[in-house]
């Protein structure tokens, strides 16, 4: 015997296909209740009518899709169809609204917009420096980058900016309109710096709360970047550490598929000083070790484990030091 | 010179190289496509570079009218996105005000895409938007009370053929039409070249309860895509 059900009714059917018992949903049949019912069914739960039949009879098999094979399953009448159409739209709207509570999506927005700001900032900052350097030819454009932009923002003309930076006066000065544009562009670079800081602060707060263990291991900014690359915390937690190790190395992985040697680490792990500042012959070993630990850390965060404290983190850092000191010289090329 | 009009079923016609569907909501384009009047009716152009079904109608060696669903059919569309193709299917399955009493269950996993689809379903009765993971039968089955006549799967995931077989065997009627838009780039790179991926998918379909009627190559309209036109075997 089996129980088949949809949102309207539940039937107990014997092996010969005969309906032994059936219960219809009759009380409080409203659109909001139908939305609740559909949400339950979508989660794989039984309808209340199916549950009653299940409790009433022993040795029955529950078939959530059983009604699809039943040629005698009643079709929707006009009212049911209307109610179902309305409920489906309402339920989808509700689920769309609920998706704003998803921290994965919120972090994705934050990290992606921070990346966009950083990329805009890099372009604007370089442009400002080159622009100012065109007029102030004696100034060092590599060491005083921050100072150059701040001086332009504070000054009323290029000569006052030159005075502020204690450099020689320009031979040619920009026209009034040109100066205004240059100053505005520098103001934009300063504004972008502040906005970037604001974004990164928000990312830190959210990630420290959402992934405390991974954040203490590799830093909240890197943790959030890994999460965004993986798609969600769950996907990151279920990912093998070998995949986590190469997250962000898309181009190298594509080259590897065509025969090149595999990447040792992705861009996120490389940005960690333990990996990036290690000798090149141990970077792969350190990256593999950190990826393994990061994988465990994500699983602790996702599946509700006890977050790591300073003791565990310092143990991992000392293990990294041991790996680095074990290989002081590069391997001999064969 | 007036182009020859070939009818591909109710509300769908081919004029030269263009396919048009009879607009169920007059005066409104779904994705800024061209519209034209013909007597009392309005027609919307169905862009084959944006819809794999439209592309397959142009590329099939068989009768294209057999690929598209009939008015009043129950359809399942997996990977509906914002509903561009769904709206054309709606034109022929439901018609204006759903006077054909058809139904299209449109499933997508992305809440961003679903936002647009919900708006579309509010002006096009007969479209049922479902925000769900199309790979999970339990998430779709509460919205379907009987097996459907027509299924189209357009998902950017690996194991597309396996998913399609699972879905079709659960939801497709005997003799129902199943269309699988297979995106080669979404399958695992380790599986091999595009041809090998398509062959593997075909093999999976052949070993199921589906009859593969045609493998339609969409090259030139949709790169790295083929559309498998299948029919469900009659199972007692």
XYZ file of C-alpha atoms in Angstrom:
570
model
C 0.000 0.000 0.000
C 1.187 3.496 -0.710
C 0.227 7.053 0.117
C 0.148 9.569 -2.723
C -0.558 13.199 -2.105
C -0.510 16.709 -3.479
C -1.554 19.954 -1.825
C -5.291 19.209 -2.202
C -5.676 15.631 -1.107
C -4.020 12.478 0.083
C -4.894 8.920 -0.978
C -4.074 5.503 0.328
C -3.863 3.131 -2.622
C -3.419 -0.631 -2.434
C -1.217 -2.747 -4.718
C -4.139 -3.292 -7.138
C -4.539 0.453 -7.568
C -7.740 0.682 -5.527
C -8.277 3.750 -3.355
C -8.625 2.493 0.244
C -8.934 5.888 1.894
C -8.663 9.520 0.947
C -8.683 12.841 2.765
C -9.239 16.222 1.151
C -7.963 19.528 2.502
C -11.202 21.205 3.495
C -10.648 23.489 6.464
C -9.157 26.952 6.151
C -8.368 26.629 2.458
C -6.855 30.024 1.728
C -4.063 31.327 -0.483
C -1.684 32.139 2.441
C -2.245 28.632 3.849
C -1.599 27.140 0.433
C 1.676 29.081 0.248
C 2.695 27.569 3.603
C 1.679 24.120 2.398
C 3.642 24.408 -0.855
C 6.716 25.538 1.086
C 6.425 22.464 3.333
C 5.953 20.119 0.393
C 8.928 21.657 -1.376
C 11.071 20.827 1.637
C 10.081 17.171 1.223
C 7.603 17.156 4.123
C 4.244 15.395 4.004
C 0.962 17.281 3.766
C -1.173 17.200 6.969
C -3.659 14.845 5.247
C -0.889 12.473 4.201
C 0.420 12.467 7.756
C -3.018 11.502 9.105
C -3.194 8.550 6.691
C 0.378 7.588 7.548
C -0.439 7.492 11.237
C -3.716 5.656 10.640
C -2.252 2.724 8.678
C 0.778 0.532 9.257
C 3.190 -0.689 6.625
C 2.538 1.978 4.061
C 4.967 3.483 1.582
C 4.919 7.271 1.136
C 5.238 8.370 -2.521
C 5.454 12.174 -2.821
C 5.434 11.863 -6.627
C 2.952 8.980 -6.662
C 0.077 11.171 -7.849
C 1.866 11.761 -11.150
C 1.500 8.097 -12.122
C -2.137 7.887 -11.015
C -4.368 8.335 -14.059
C -7.400 8.781 -11.781
C -5.870 11.660 -9.835
C -8.445 14.491 -9.938
C -7.615 17.485 -12.155
C -7.749 21.030 -10.776
C -11.177 22.629 -10.909
C -11.405 26.287 -11.866
C -11.199 27.605 -8.277
C -8.284 25.343 -7.409
C -6.401 26.407 -10.532
C -6.979 30.081 -9.726
C -5.873 29.609 -6.138
C -2.813 27.606 -7.160
C -1.719 30.237 -9.730
C -2.072 32.996 -7.138
C -0.247 30.994 -4.448
C 2.637 30.052 -6.768
C 3.326 33.713 -7.538
C 2.987 34.714 -3.856
C 5.318 31.919 -2.761
C 7.946 32.822 -5.338
C 7.789 36.468 -4.268
C 8.223 35.382 -0.661
C 11.246 33.251 -1.525
C 12.779 36.115 -3.500
C 12.311 38.402 -0.494
C 13.830 35.744 1.786
C 16.938 35.566 -0.373
C 18.004 38.977 0.979
C 18.595 37.237 4.328
C 21.212 35.044 2.693
C 24.602 36.143 4.017
C 26.382 34.458 1.109
C 24.613 36.771 -1.315
C 25.171 39.835 0.871
C 28.871 39.108 1.174
C 29.028 38.502 -2.565
C 27.595 41.984 -3.182
C 30.014 43.589 -0.727
C 33.114 41.787 -1.965
C 32.248 42.284 -5.636
C 31.585 46.002 -5.165
C 34.805 46.355 -3.129
C 36.682 44.696 -5.999
C 35.073 47.092 -8.468
C 35.959 50.104 -6.309
C 39.543 48.866 -6.018
C 39.842 48.454 -9.758
C 38.382 51.961 -10.381
C 40.634 53.387 -7.676
C 43.770 51.843 -9.241
C 42.950 53.376 -12.634
C 42.003 56.811 -11.236
C 44.978 56.994 -8.873
C 47.446 56.189 -11.679
C 45.815 58.763 -13.930
C 45.979 61.468 -11.222
C 49.676 60.764 -10.576
C 50.565 60.856 -14.278
C 48.486 64.019 -14.770
C 50.172 65.856 -11.895
C 53.576 64.552 -13.021
C 53.033 66.193 -16.397
C 53.177 69.616 -14.716
C 55.428 68.977 -11.692
C 58.338 67.398 -13.495
C 60.736 67.243 -10.542
C 58.521 65.344 -8.175
C 59.161 61.650 -7.441
C 56.082 59.811 -8.750
C 56.904 56.493 -7.084
C 57.527 57.338 -3.449
C 55.103 60.217 -2.807
C 51.955 58.937 -4.509
C 49.573 59.442 -1.583
C 51.036 62.849 -0.769
C 50.684 64.058 -4.382
C 46.947 63.384 -4.517
C 46.293 64.829 -1.032
C 48.261 68.002 -1.897
C 46.235 68.587 -5.061
C 42.971 68.149 -3.130
C 44.128 70.681 -0.487
C 45.480 73.277 -2.979
C 43.826 76.043 -4.958
C 46.292 75.981 -7.861
C 49.122 73.878 -9.230
C 51.720 76.327 -7.899
C 50.332 76.150 -4.372
C 50.399 72.334 -4.682
C 54.053 72.605 -5.772
C 54.781 74.750 -2.715
C 53.027 72.260 -0.470
C 55.104 69.404 -1.874
C 58.255 71.536 -1.786
C 59.081 71.029 -5.430
C 59.948 73.376 -8.286
C 57.218 75.490 -9.854
C 55.799 74.160 -13.136
C 56.937 75.758 -16.402
C 53.392 75.591 -17.771
C 50.318 75.656 -15.554
C 46.989 74.054 -16.403
C 44.174 76.376 -17.438
C 41.402 77.114 -14.932
C 39.022 74.474 -16.329
C 41.831 71.953 -16.667
C 42.855 72.518 -13.023
C 39.250 72.048 -11.859
C 39.046 68.718 -13.706
C 42.375 67.555 -12.287
C 41.342 68.498 -8.751
C 37.968 66.774 -9.109
C 39.709 63.644 -10.361
C 42.027 63.647 -7.350
C 39.034 64.176 -5.056
C 37.441 61.127 -6.651
C 40.548 59.033 -5.896
C 40.453 60.182 -2.248
C 36.726 59.487 -2.049
C 37.241 56.020 -3.517
C 39.915 55.325 -0.878
C 37.434 56.141 1.873
C 34.694 54.101 0.262
C 37.015 51.145 -0.133
C 37.898 51.337 3.556
C 34.208 51.485 4.470
C 33.468 48.424 2.325
C 36.349 46.474 3.792
C 35.255 47.325 7.344
C 31.773 46.018 6.553
C 33.244 42.837 5.032
C 35.404 42.313 8.137
C 32.436 42.651 10.512
C 30.181 40.343 8.495
C 32.835 37.701 7.837
C 34.128 37.581 11.401
C 30.597 36.758 12.473
C 29.822 34.361 9.604
C 33.157 32.518 9.340
C 35.070 33.133 12.591
C 37.504 30.215 12.320
C 38.458 30.760 8.686
C 38.767 34.500 9.396
C 41.200 33.892 12.251
C 43.229 31.578 10.046
C 43.555 33.601 6.839
C 41.955 36.943 7.715
C 38.349 38.054 7.160
C 38.996 39.718 3.798
C 40.641 36.620 2.342
C 37.968 34.404 3.888
C 35.223 36.438 2.220
C 37.034 36.323 -1.126
C 37.286 32.527 -0.913
C 33.583 32.343 -0.106
C 32.673 34.473 -3.116
C 34.884 32.423 -5.419
C 33.338 29.191 -4.147
C 29.773 30.555 -4.448
C 28.638 30.034 -0.864
C 29.865 28.927 2.541
C 28.258 25.552 2.052
C 30.021 24.990 -1.271
C 33.305 26.068 0.294
C 32.734 23.670 3.201
C 31.969 20.773 0.875
C 34.893 21.543 -1.416
C 37.969 19.288 -1.321
C 40.997 21.137 0.028
C 42.775 20.571 -3.295
C 40.098 22.659 -5.037
C 40.238 25.304 -2.294
C 44.009 25.510 -2.795
C 43.597 26.600 -6.432
C 40.559 28.894 -5.981
C 41.228 32.033 -7.997
C 43.696 30.347 -10.339
C 41.233 30.028 -13.239
C 43.687 30.764 -16.020
C 46.366 28.448 -14.605
C 43.788 25.659 -14.210
C 42.639 26.144 -17.809
C 46.291 25.942 -18.928
C 46.758 22.840 -16.766
C 43.879 21.148 -18.556
C 45.760 21.704 -21.803
C 48.937 20.114 -20.450
C 50.735 22.757 -18.361
C 51.847 21.919 -14.820
C 49.191 22.428 -12.133
C 49.081 25.718 -10.182
C 50.530 25.589 -6.658
C 47.986 28.037 -5.244
C 45.245 30.468 -6.207
C 45.460 34.248 -5.907
C 43.898 34.333 -2.427
C 46.326 31.910 -0.822
C 49.229 33.621 -2.608
C 48.259 36.931 -0.980
C 48.930 35.352 2.458
C 52.441 36.287 3.611
C 53.076 32.668 4.678
C 52.713 31.647 1.031
C 53.648 34.738 -0.983
C 56.750 35.589 1.028
C 58.035 32.009 1.308
C 60.781 30.746 -1.013
C 59.223 29.605 -4.292
C 60.115 25.910 -3.727
C 58.048 25.659 -0.531
C 55.067 27.766 -1.612
C 53.203 24.733 -2.934
C 53.786 22.774 0.275
C 52.699 25.689 2.479
C 49.680 26.403 0.251
C 48.610 22.753 0.453
C 48.969 22.778 4.238
C 47.017 26.032 4.649
C 44.331 24.856 2.199
C 43.827 21.719 4.294
C 43.518 23.750 7.467
C 41.250 26.316 5.742
C 39.020 23.494 4.599
C 38.663 22.218 8.174
C 38.101 25.790 9.414
C 35.253 26.345 6.916
C 33.638 23.090 7.964
C 33.840 24.144 11.615
C 32.112 27.427 10.724
C 29.478 25.875 8.494
C 28.574 22.807 10.509
C 28.603 24.576 13.877
C 31.878 23.405 15.425
C 33.807 25.178 18.182
C 35.750 28.061 16.597
C 39.537 27.930 16.820
C 41.285 30.206 19.279
C 44.762 31.732 19.319
C 46.291 28.449 20.531
C 45.215 26.488 17.438
C 46.157 29.307 15.061
C 49.658 29.732 16.570
C 50.159 25.941 16.349
C 49.317 26.095 12.621
C 51.680 29.049 12.127
C 54.516 27.214 13.889
C 53.850 24.150 11.684
C 54.162 26.412 8.631
C 57.495 27.674 9.963
C 58.626 24.060 10.384
C 57.738 23.278 6.757
C 59.670 26.336 5.550
C 62.723 25.551 7.688
C 62.696 21.900 6.532
C 63.448 22.989 2.969
C 66.055 25.770 3.192
C 67.498 25.108 -0.265
C 65.785 24.709 -3.634
C 65.530 21.145 -4.916
C 68.182 20.075 -7.392
C 66.786 20.142 -10.929
C 66.810 16.728 -12.584
C 7.842 40.797 -52.604
C 5.760 39.330 -49.841
C 7.463 36.484 -47.962
C 5.846 33.068 -47.886
C 4.275 32.355 -44.499
C 4.527 28.804 -43.148
C 2.444 27.955 -40.085
C 4.272 25.910 -37.468
C 1.192 25.375 -35.332
C -1.203 27.648 -33.507
C 0.344 31.073 -32.957
C 3.743 30.246 -34.462
C 4.824 30.960 -38.008
C 7.873 31.209 -40.168
C 8.388 34.006 -42.634
C 11.588 33.637 -44.607
C 14.258 33.065 -41.984
C 12.249 34.668 -39.168
C 9.999 32.958 -36.686
C 7.080 34.878 -35.172
C 4.683 34.061 -32.365
C 1.243 35.582 -31.889
C 1.663 38.007 -29.018
C -0.563 37.011 -26.098
C -0.171 40.472 -24.529
C -0.625 43.019 -27.276
C 1.630 46.050 -27.287
C 4.241 44.573 -24.943
C 7.594 43.099 -25.935
C 9.358 40.884 -23.410
C 12.963 41.629 -24.354
C 12.538 44.582 -26.685
C 11.908 42.319 -29.673
C 10.262 43.601 -32.848
C 6.486 43.409 -33.126
C 4.230 43.734 -36.123
C 0.510 43.936 -36.793
C -1.266 41.567 -39.105
C -4.981 42.365 -39.155
C -6.291 42.102 -35.606
C -3.309 40.094 -34.413
C 0.088 41.183 -33.261
C 3.182 39.057 -33.837
C 6.486 39.045 -31.944
C 9.736 37.996 -33.530
C 11.407 34.971 -31.892
C 15.153 35.551 -31.985
C 17.021 32.285 -32.717
C 20.272 33.709 -31.331
C 18.632 34.191 -27.927
C 16.425 31.117 -27.788
C 17.636 27.560 -28.317
C 14.136 26.397 -29.190
C 13.807 29.033 -31.919
C 17.264 28.026 -33.166
C 16.257 24.374 -33.240
C 13.116 25.227 -35.248
C 15.378 26.666 -37.938
C 17.939 23.873 -37.801
C 15.822 20.717 -37.504
C 15.668 18.321 -40.455
C 12.234 17.140 -39.367
C 8.936 19.008 -39.129
C 9.582 21.966 -36.762
C 5.903 22.014 -35.799
C 6.463 18.739 -33.900
C 9.062 20.311 -31.603
C 6.903 23.017 -30.110
C 4.050 22.257 -27.692
C 0.390 22.359 -28.696
C -2.185 24.873 -27.376
C -3.506 23.768 -23.993
C -0.499 21.546 -23.229
C 1.121 21.295 -19.798
C 4.786 22.219 -20.074
C 7.778 22.113 -17.776
C 10.581 24.536 -18.485
C 13.751 24.030 -16.451
C 16.172 26.946 -16.457
C 13.649 29.562 -17.495
C 15.874 32.549 -16.673
C 13.947 35.829 -17.110
C 11.384 34.157 -19.324
C 12.257 35.248 -22.861
C 11.672 31.830 -24.417
C 8.963 31.008 -21.877
C 6.955 33.980 -23.181
C 7.046 32.605 -26.749
C 6.019 29.149 -25.537
C 3.243 30.895 -23.596
C 2.097 32.596 -26.806
C 1.342 29.237 -28.402
C 0.385 27.114 -25.361
C -1.808 29.596 -23.499
C -2.613 32.468 -25.865
C -4.201 35.723 -24.822
C -5.705 35.502 -21.298
C -4.833 31.769 -21.303
C -7.881 30.939 -23.417
C -6.247 27.607 -24.354
C -6.022 26.683 -20.639
C -2.388 25.647 -20.959
C 0.239 25.769 -18.243
C 3.975 26.343 -18.162
C 5.812 25.498 -14.936
C 8.896 27.690 -15.237
C 11.702 26.696 -12.855
C 14.867 28.615 -12.108
C 17.305 28.642 -9.201
C 18.261 32.314 -9.387
C 16.168 34.761 -7.363
C 17.415 37.597 -9.606
C 16.049 35.911 -12.740
C 12.886 34.925 -10.902
C 12.130 38.574 -10.117
C 11.662 39.246 -13.813
C 9.794 36.000 -14.390
C 7.287 36.805 -11.647
C 6.522 40.115 -13.365
C 5.998 38.231 -16.618
C 3.735 35.635 -15.005
C 1.548 38.388 -13.568
C 0.680 39.637 -17.042
C 0.706 36.232 -18.712
C -1.714 33.865 -16.920
C -0.641 30.250 -17.305
C 3.000 30.752 -16.378
C 3.759 29.297 -12.932
C 7.071 30.664 -11.611
C 8.944 28.262 -9.331
C 12.107 29.301 -7.521
C 13.790 25.936 -7.025
C 16.741 23.760 -7.832
C 15.680 22.026 -11.039
C 17.830 18.981 -10.202
C 15.704 18.200 -7.169
C 12.463 16.445 -8.104
C 10.973 17.011 -4.638
C 11.207 20.776 -5.121
C 9.240 20.680 -8.395
C 6.671 17.928 -7.825
C 4.354 19.955 -5.509
C 3.606 22.207 -8.492
C 2.672 19.417 -10.881
C -0.429 17.303 -10.391
C -0.158 15.237 -13.588
C 2.581 14.349 -16.024
C 3.323 17.030 -18.585
C 3.245 16.937 -22.382
C 6.442 18.853 -23.044
C 9.699 19.455 -21.191
C 12.602 21.695 -22.052
C 15.787 21.679 -19.984
C 18.297 24.476 -20.354
C 20.581 24.276 -17.326
C 24.219 25.313 -17.093
C 25.317 22.396 -14.929
C 27.379 19.266 -15.341
C 25.575 15.955 -15.878
C 22.868 17.656 -17.929
C 21.797 14.458 -19.683
C 21.523 12.469 -16.434
C 19.440 15.250 -14.871
C 17.226 15.391 -17.944
C 16.594 11.632 -17.895
C 15.723 11.769 -14.191
C 13.322 14.682 -14.705
C 11.739 13.284 -17.879
C 11.181 9.845 -16.332
C 9.429 11.491 -13.392
C 7.380 14.168 -15.102
C 6.994 13.435 -18.828
C 3.932 11.656 -20.216
C 4.150 8.678 -22.537
C 4.884 10.036 -26.018
C 5.583 13.439 -24.482
C 8.225 15.631 -26.055
C 11.488 16.297 -24.239
C 14.019 18.832 -25.431
C 17.465 18.962 -23.897
C 19.592 22.013 -24.699
C 23.036 20.706 -23.927
C 25.720 23.267 -23.263
C 29.081 21.625 -23.867
C 31.022 24.219 -21.882
C 29.093 23.387 -18.698
C 30.062 19.718 -18.701
C 33.235 18.622 -16.929
C 36.406 19.512 -18.814
C 37.838 16.115 -17.881
C 35.117 14.434 -19.985
C 36.991 15.385 -23.160
C 36.241 17.390 -26.279
C 32.848 18.827 -27.167
C 32.072 15.947 -29.533
C 32.864 13.389 -26.836
C 30.649 15.257 -24.347
C 27.754 15.286 -26.841
C 28.269 11.588 -27.636
C 28.268 10.701 -23.937
C 25.052 12.653 -23.410
C 23.446 10.928 -26.392
C 24.435 7.555 -25.004
C 22.834 8.380 -21.653
C 19.617 9.424 -23.417
C 19.619 6.281 -25.599
C 19.935 4.050 -22.524
C 16.892 5.655 -20.895
C 13.178 5.558 -21.523
C 13.564 8.296 -24.117
C 13.791 7.926 -27.884
C 16.258 10.378 -29.363
C 14.618 11.578 -32.551
C 17.182 14.145 -33.585
C 20.390 15.730 -32.370
C 20.129 19.306 -33.620
C 23.408 21.169 -33.947
C 22.861 24.848 -33.125
C 26.257 26.033 -34.391
C 26.094 29.582 -35.759
C 23.124 30.484 -33.564
C 24.233 29.098 -30.178
C 27.883 28.091 -29.907
C 28.883 24.843 -28.176
C 25.257 23.765 -27.976
C 23.202 20.915 -29.340
C 19.535 20.305 -28.750
C 18.356 16.738 -28.313
C 14.820 16.277 -29.544
C 13.415 13.254 -27.693
C 10.142 11.460 -27.184
C 9.142 9.453 -24.136
C 8.660 5.762 -24.838
C 5.251 4.260 -24.086
C 5.546 2.532 -20.728
C 2.608 0.636 -19.272
